[in-house]
PDB file of C-alpha atoms in Angstrom:
ATOM      1  CA  MET J   1      17.036  -5.528 -14.297  1.00  0.00           C
ATOM      2  CA  LYS J   2      20.770  -4.782 -12.946  1.00  0.00           C
ATOM      3  CA  PHE J   3      21.586  -3.448 -10.275  1.00  0.00           C
ATOM      4  CA  SER J   4      25.755  -2.446  -9.234  1.00  0.00           C
ATOM      5  CA  VAL J   5      27.123  -0.586  -5.650  1.00  0.00           C
ATOM      6  CA  GLY J   6      25.986   3.188  -5.549  1.00  0.00           C
ATOM      7  CA  GLU J   7      22.274   3.068  -6.810  1.00  0.00           C
ATOM      8  CA  LYS J   8      19.518   4.085  -4.795  1.00  0.00           C
ATOM      9  CA  VAL J   9      16.809   2.320  -4.955  1.00  0.00           C
ATOM     10  CA  SER J  10      13.481   1.269  -2.825  1.00  0.00           C
ATOM     11  CA  LEU J  11      10.670  -1.508  -1.981  1.00  0.00           C
ATOM     12  CA  GLN J  12       8.226  -2.666  -4.808  1.00  0.00           C
ATOM     13  CA  VAL J  13       6.497  -4.094  -2.299  1.00  0.00           C
ATOM     14  CA  PRO J  14       6.073  -5.562   1.670  1.00  0.00           C
ATOM     15  CA  LEU J  15       8.651  -7.951   2.739  1.00  0.00           C
ATOM     16  CA  PRO J  16       6.664 -10.544   5.252  1.00  0.00           C
ATOM     17  CA  TYR J  17      10.305  -9.787   7.609  1.00  0.00           C
ATOM     18  CA  LEU J  18      14.086  -8.325   7.453  1.00  0.00           C
ATOM     19  CA  LYS J  19      17.385  -9.522   7.282  1.00  0.00           C
ATOM     20  CA  THR J  20      20.203  -8.670   8.647  1.00  0.00           C
ATOM     21  CA  ALA J  21      23.618  -8.303   6.703  1.00  0.00           C
ATOM     22  CA  ASP J  22      24.803  -8.461  10.149  1.00  0.00           C
ATOM     23  CA  SER J  23      27.836 -11.682  10.149  1.00  0.00           C
ATOM     24  CA  ILE J  24      24.881 -13.339  11.673  1.00  0.00           C
ATOM     25  CA  SER J  25      22.037 -12.191  10.612  1.00  0.00           C
ATOM     26  CA  MET J  26      18.554 -12.217  12.439  1.00  0.00           C
ATOM     27  CA  LEU J  27      14.826 -11.109  11.118  1.00  0.00           C
ATOM     28  CA  ARG J  28      13.638  -7.959  11.770  1.00  0.00           C
ATOM     29  CA  PRO J  29      10.610  -6.483  11.823  1.00  0.00           C
ATOM     30  CA  PRO J  30       9.474  -5.267   8.120  1.00  0.00           C
ATOM     31  CA  ASP J  31       7.780  -1.899   9.487  1.00  0.00           C
ATOM     32  CA  LEU J  32      11.736  -1.318   9.996  1.00  0.00           C
ATOM     33  CA  VAL J  33      11.505  -0.295   6.063  1.00  0.00           C
ATOM     34  CA  SER J  34       8.372   1.896   4.870  1.00  0.00           C
ATOM     35  CA  LEU J  35       7.872   1.631   0.487  1.00  0.00           C
ATOM     36  CA  ASP J  36       8.325   4.860   0.150  1.00  0.00           C
ATOM     37  CA  GLU J  37      11.603   4.737   2.143  1.00  0.00           C
ATOM     38  CA  VAL J  38      15.041   4.836  -0.406  1.00  0.00           C
ATOM     39  CA  GLY J  39      18.207   2.741  -0.105  1.00  0.00           C
ATOM     40  CA  ILE J  40      21.624   2.341  -0.966  1.00  0.00           C
ATOM     41  CA  ILE J  41      22.601  -0.912  -2.849  1.00  0.00           C
ATOM     42  CA  MET J  42      25.837  -1.379  -0.396  1.00  0.00           C
ATOM     43  CA  GLY J  43      26.948  -5.378  -2.008  1.00  0.00           C
ATOM     44  CA  ILE J  44      25.895  -7.814  -4.267  1.00  0.00           C
ATOM     45  CA  ARG J  45      25.390 -11.035  -2.724  1.00  0.00           C
ATOM     46  CA  PRO J  46      25.497 -14.560  -3.581  1.00  0.00           C
ATOM     47  CA  ASN J  47      21.659 -15.709  -4.160  1.00  0.00           C
ATOM     48  CA  ASP J  48      19.496 -12.738  -6.338  1.00  0.00           C
ATOM     49  CA  LEU J  49      20.493 -10.980  -2.627  1.00  0.00           C
ATOM     50  CA  LEU J  50      21.581  -6.984  -2.529  1.00  0.00           C
ATOM     51  CA  GLU J  51      23.060  -5.405  -0.047  1.00  0.00           C
ATOM     52  CA  VAL J  52      20.890  -2.336   0.808  1.00  0.00           C
ATOM     53  CA  LYS J  53      21.703   0.471   3.653  1.00  0.00           C
ATOM     54  CA  PHE J  54      18.744   1.216   4.885  1.00  0.00           C
ATOM     55  CA  ARG J  55      17.984   4.787   8.017  1.00  0.00           C
ATOM     56  CA  ARG J  56      17.544   1.299  10.366  1.00  0.00           C
ATOM     57  CA  GLY J  57      20.351  -0.246   9.414  1.00  0.00           C
ATOM     58  CA  ASN J  58      21.020  -2.474   6.512  1.00  0.00           C
ATOM     59  CA  PHE J  59      19.235  -5.652   5.207  1.00  0.00           C
ATOM     60  CA  LEU J  60      19.694  -8.319   2.551  1.00  0.00           C
ATOM     61  CA  ILE J  61      16.865  -7.988   0.097  1.00  0.00           C
ATOM     62  CA  PRO J  62      16.075  -9.456  -2.749  1.00  0.00           C
ATOM     63  CA  LEU J  63      16.469  -8.353  -6.253  1.00  0.00           C
ATOM     64  CA  GLU J  64      13.511  -8.577  -7.992  1.00  0.00           C
ATOM     65  CA  ARG J  65      11.801  -7.001  -4.735  1.00  0.00           C
ATOM     66  CA  LEU J  66      13.171  -3.677  -5.967  1.00  0.00           C
ATOM     67  CA  LYS J  67      13.253  -1.103  -7.559  1.00  0.00           C
ATOM     68  CA  ILE J  68      15.901   1.047  -8.965  1.00  0.00           C
ATOM     69  CA  LEU J  69      14.959   4.360  -8.642  1.00  0.00           C
ATOM     70  CA  GLY J  70      15.252   7.414 -11.135  1.00  0.00           C
ATOM     71  CA  GLU J  71      17.738  10.771 -11.123  1.00  0.00           C
ATOM     72  CA  ASP J  72      14.690  12.821  -9.878  1.00  0.00           C
ATOM     73  CA  ASN J  73      14.142  10.839  -6.211  1.00  0.00           C
TER      74      ASN J  73
END
């Protein structure tokens, strides 16, 4: 699946933790982002990680854990 910056995405499955996209990353609890929350791809990182902006911050999410939302969402 091809992702690009600016696309709207959401989580497909819950994550055990969230990793912040800060210069010094921190692990955060998974309940900061719900499965139905919409995020925007802000950047594409090495090792199949995407920087996604959610309501409570920017997190690094593996691309296989995300799904692209259609235009109707």
